[in-house]
Amino acid sequence: QVQLVESGGGLVQPGGSLRLSCTGSGFTFSNTFSSYGMSWYRQAPEKERELVASISGSAKSTTYRDSVRGRFTVSRDNAKNTVYLQMNSLQPEDTAVYYCKAVRGTDPIYWGQGTQVTVSS
């Protein structure tokens, strides 16, 4: 059973930086971490969950929502079964619970439990 665990959230002042990590377990030789596309989502209070960034299994392709492009960077280390989200120039509107998601074709989708990011002075 694949499991994802996020970490790295916290309280940061506007303009600050955080690096989120999402580490997966339960992968096998025939079901590797690198075969999953990984995404970061976030959900602010009373708002819909929204896609923040995605990265392909090979890390050759990345996408970002417009509001974070140029400030956030998604990356992955397949040897460590980990995907990262480097967040710079954080603003109060970035405050949310951040989740990672693993997707592979029509296989079940896996979500982490989320990590809270609060941007406030």
PDB file of C-alpha atoms in Angstrom:
ATOM      1  CA  GLN A   1       0.000   0.000   0.000  1.00  0.00           C
ATOM      2  CA  VAL A   2       1.452   3.341  -1.071  1.00  0.00           C
ATOM      3  CA  GLN A   3       1.595   5.995   1.613  1.00  0.00           C
ATOM      4  CA  LEU A   4       2.644   9.626   1.326  1.00  0.00           C
ATOM      5  CA  VAL A   5       3.829  11.799   4.200  1.00  0.00           C
ATOM      6  CA  GLU A   6       4.315  15.548   3.872  1.00  0.00           C
ATOM      7  CA  SER A   7       6.589  17.614   6.083  1.00  0.00           C
ATOM      8  CA  GLY A   8       8.199  21.035   6.210  1.00  0.00           C
ATOM      9  CA  GLY A   9       5.204  23.236   6.844  1.00  0.00           C
ATOM     10  CA  GLY A  10       5.129  25.947   9.459  1.00  0.00           C
ATOM     11  CA  LEU A  11       4.720  29.622  10.217  1.00  0.00           C
ATOM     12  CA  VAL A  12       6.708  32.068   8.106  1.00  0.00           C
ATOM     13  CA  GLN A  13       6.654  35.823   7.620  1.00  0.00           C
ATOM     14  CA  PRO A  14       5.652  37.367   4.285  1.00  0.00           C
ATOM     15  CA  GLY A  15       8.567  37.235   1.900  1.00  0.00           C
ATOM     16  CA  GLY A  16       9.988  34.172   3.590  1.00  0.00           C
ATOM     17  CA  SER A  17      10.650  30.678   2.283  1.00  0.00           C
ATOM     18  CA  LEU A  18       9.730  27.120   3.118  1.00  0.00           C
ATOM     19  CA  ARG A  19      10.596  23.780   1.583  1.00  0.00           C
ATOM     20  CA  LEU A  20       7.968  21.083   1.696  1.00  0.00           C
ATOM     21  CA  SER A  21       8.797  17.410   1.318  1.00  0.00           C
ATOM     22  CA  CYS A  22       6.569  14.482   0.469  1.00  0.00           C
ATOM     23  CA  THR A  23       8.063  11.048   1.001  1.00  0.00           C
ATOM     24  CA  GLY A  24       6.414   7.914  -0.260  1.00  0.00           C
ATOM     25  CA  SER A  25       6.564   4.343   0.947  1.00  0.00           C
ATOM     26  CA  GLY A  26       5.090   1.043  -0.145  1.00  0.00           C
ATOM     27  CA  PHE A  27       6.617   1.117  -3.608  1.00  0.00           C
ATOM     28  CA  THR A  28       7.951  -2.064  -5.165  1.00  0.00           C
ATOM     29  CA  PHE A  29      10.175  -3.153  -8.037  1.00  0.00           C
ATOM     30  CA  SER A  30       7.130  -3.263 -10.326  1.00  0.00           C
ATOM     31  CA  ASN A  31       5.450  -0.247  -8.767  1.00  0.00           C
ATOM     32  CA  THR A  32       8.158   2.351  -8.487  1.00  0.00           C
ATOM     33  CA  PHE A  33       7.943   5.904  -7.198  1.00  0.00           C
ATOM     34  CA  SER A  34       9.362   7.130 -10.491  1.00  0.00           C
ATOM     35  CA  SER A  35       6.379   5.730 -12.362  1.00  0.00           C
ATOM     36  CA  TYR A  36       4.055   8.186 -10.612  1.00  0.00           C
ATOM     37  CA  GLY A  37       3.381  11.744 -11.570  1.00  0.00           C
ATOM     38  CA  MET A  38       3.426  13.833  -8.424  1.00  0.00           C
ATOM     39  CA  SER A  39       1.479  16.972  -7.639  1.00  0.00           C
ATOM     40  CA  TRP A  40       1.170  19.500  -4.852  1.00  0.00           C
ATOM     41  CA  TYR A  41      -2.267  20.843  -3.983  1.00  0.00           C
ATOM     42  CA  ARG A  42      -3.359  23.291  -1.344  1.00  0.00           C
ATOM     43  CA  GLN A  43      -6.597  24.076   0.410  1.00  0.00           C
ATOM     44  CA  ALA A  44      -7.274  27.262   2.300  1.00  0.00           C
ATOM     45  CA  PRO A  45     -10.123  27.526   4.820  1.00  0.00           C
ATOM     46  CA  GLU A  46     -13.523  27.527   3.125  1.00  0.00           C
ATOM     47  CA  LYS A  47     -11.945  27.219  -0.318  1.00  0.00           C
ATOM     48  CA  GLU A  48     -11.676  24.447  -2.856  1.00  0.00           C
ATOM     49  CA  ARG A  49      -8.519  22.389  -3.046  1.00  0.00           C
ATOM     50  CA  GLU A  50      -6.386  23.710  -5.892  1.00  0.00           C
ATOM     51  CA  LEU A  51      -3.493  22.396  -7.908  1.00  0.00           C
ATOM     52  CA  VAL A  52      -0.228  24.206  -7.174  1.00  0.00           C
ATOM     53  CA  ALA A  53       2.416  22.324  -9.152  1.00  0.00           C
ATOM     54  CA  SER A  54       3.042  19.011 -10.856  1.00  0.00           C
ATOM     55  CA  ILE A  55       6.076  17.052 -11.926  1.00  0.00           C
ATOM     56  CA  SER A  56       6.341  14.039 -14.193  1.00  0.00           C
ATOM     57  CA  GLY A  57       7.906  10.781 -13.089  1.00  0.00           C
ATOM     58  CA  SER A  58      11.133  11.533 -14.901  1.00  0.00           C
ATOM     59  CA  ALA A  59      11.116  15.150 -13.672  1.00  0.00           C
ATOM     60  CA  LYS A  60      11.379  16.306 -17.283  1.00  0.00           C
ATOM     61  CA  SER A  61       8.040  18.093 -17.166  1.00  0.00           C
ATOM     62  CA  THR A  62       6.711  20.528 -14.571  1.00  0.00           C
ATOM     63  CA  THR A  63       3.643  22.750 -14.419  1.00  0.00           C
ATOM     64  CA  TYR A  64       2.595  25.537 -12.064  1.00  0.00           C
ATOM     65  CA  ARG A  65      -0.491  27.548 -11.348  1.00  0.00           C
ATOM     66  CA  ASP A  66      -0.079  31.126 -12.467  1.00  0.00           C
ATOM     67  CA  SER A  67      -0.045  32.626  -8.981  1.00  0.00           C
ATOM     68  CA  VAL A  68       3.025  30.643  -7.878  1.00  0.00           C
ATOM     69  CA  ARG A  69       5.024  30.492 -11.096  1.00  0.00           C
ATOM     70  CA  GLY A  70       8.427  32.080 -10.552  1.00  0.00           C
ATOM     71  CA  ARG A  71       8.141  31.753  -6.757  1.00  0.00           C
ATOM     72  CA  PHE A  72       7.655  28.002  -6.258  1.00  0.00           C
ATOM     73  CA  THR A  73       9.761  25.170  -7.633  1.00  0.00           C
ATOM     74  CA  VAL A  74       8.743  21.514  -7.694  1.00  0.00           C
ATOM     75  CA  SER A  75      11.425  18.830  -7.861  1.00  0.00           C
ATOM     76  CA  ARG A  76      11.861  15.178  -7.017  1.00  0.00           C
ATOM     77  CA  ASP A  77      14.503  12.705  -5.961  1.00  0.00           C
ATOM     78  CA  ASN A  78      13.374   9.296  -7.128  1.00  0.00           C
ATOM     79  CA  ALA A  79      16.184   7.577  -5.253  1.00  0.00           C
ATOM     80  CA  LYS A  80      14.660   8.933  -2.040  1.00  0.00           C
ATOM     81  CA  ASN A  81      11.016   8.492  -3.096  1.00  0.00           C
ATOM     82  CA  THR A  82      10.564  12.182  -2.336  1.00  0.00           C
ATOM     83  CA  VAL A  83       9.070  15.185  -4.068  1.00  0.00           C
ATOM     84  CA  TYR A  84       9.787  18.730  -2.925  1.00  0.00           C
ATOM     85  CA  LEU A  85       8.135  22.102  -3.167  1.00  0.00           C
ATOM     86  CA  GLN A  86      10.464  25.032  -2.642  1.00  0.00           C
ATOM     87  CA  MET A  87       8.363  28.081  -1.851  1.00  0.00           C
ATOM     88  CA  ASN A  88       9.938  31.526  -1.962  1.00  0.00           C
ATOM     89  CA  SER A  89       8.515  35.020  -1.568  1.00  0.00           C
ATOM     90  CA  LEU A  90       5.606  33.608   0.385  1.00  0.00           C
ATOM     91  CA  GLN A  91       2.529  35.757   0.767  1.00  0.00           C
ATOM     92  CA  PRO A  92      -0.451  35.559   3.142  1.00  0.00           C
ATOM     93  CA  GLU A  93      -2.582  34.201   0.299  1.00  0.00           C
ATOM     94  CA  ASP A  94      -0.302  31.154   0.184  1.00  0.00           C
ATOM     95  CA  THR A  95      -1.610  30.138   3.607  1.00  0.00           C
ATOM     96  CA  ALA A  96      -3.206  26.714   3.296  1.00  0.00           C
ATOM     97  CA  VAL A  97      -2.832  23.044   4.016  1.00  0.00           C
ATOM     98  CA  TYR A  98      -0.551  21.600   1.363  1.00  0.00           C
ATOM     99  CA  TYR A  99      -1.070  18.062   0.101  1.00  0.00           C
ATOM    100  CA  CYS A 100       0.890  15.855  -2.255  1.00  0.00           C
ATOM    101  CA  LYS A 101      -0.749  13.458  -4.662  1.00  0.00           C
ATOM    102  CA  ALA A 102       0.573  10.482  -6.622  1.00  0.00           C
ATOM    103  CA  VAL A 103      -1.040   9.489  -9.912  1.00  0.00           C
ATOM    104  CA  ARG A 104      -0.248   6.733 -12.372  1.00  0.00           C
ATOM    105  CA  GLY A 105      -2.577   6.071 -15.248  1.00  0.00           C
ATOM    106  CA  THR A 106      -5.841   4.560 -14.043  1.00  0.00           C
ATOM    107  CA  ASP A 107      -4.324   3.241 -10.802  1.00  0.00           C
ATOM    108  CA  PRO A 108      -5.684   4.439  -7.453  1.00  0.00           C
ATOM    109  CA  ILE A 109      -4.765   8.006  -6.547  1.00  0.00           C
ATOM    110  CA  TYR A 110      -2.796   8.461  -3.343  1.00  0.00           C
ATOM    111  CA  TRP A 111      -2.868  11.536  -1.115  1.00  0.00           C
ATOM    112  CA  GLY A 112      -0.786  12.579   1.840  1.00  0.00           C
ATOM    113  CA  GLN A 113      -2.297  13.856   5.075  1.00  0.00           C
ATOM    114  CA  GLY A 114      -1.246  17.454   4.464  1.00  0.00           C
ATOM    115  CA  THR A 115       1.051  19.975   6.113  1.00  0.00           C
ATOM    116  CA  GLN A 116      -0.012  23.432   7.285  1.00  0.00           C
ATOM    117  CA  VAL A 117       1.670  26.503   5.838  1.00  0.00           C
ATOM    118  CA  THR A 118       0.856  29.816   7.490  1.00  0.00           C
ATOM    119  CA  VAL A 119       2.228  33.086   6.151  1.00  0.00           C
ATOM    120  CA  SER A 120       1.732  35.877   8.630  1.00  0.00           C
ATOM    121  CA  SER A 121       3.584  38.710  10.292  1.00  0.00           C
TER     122      SER A 121
END
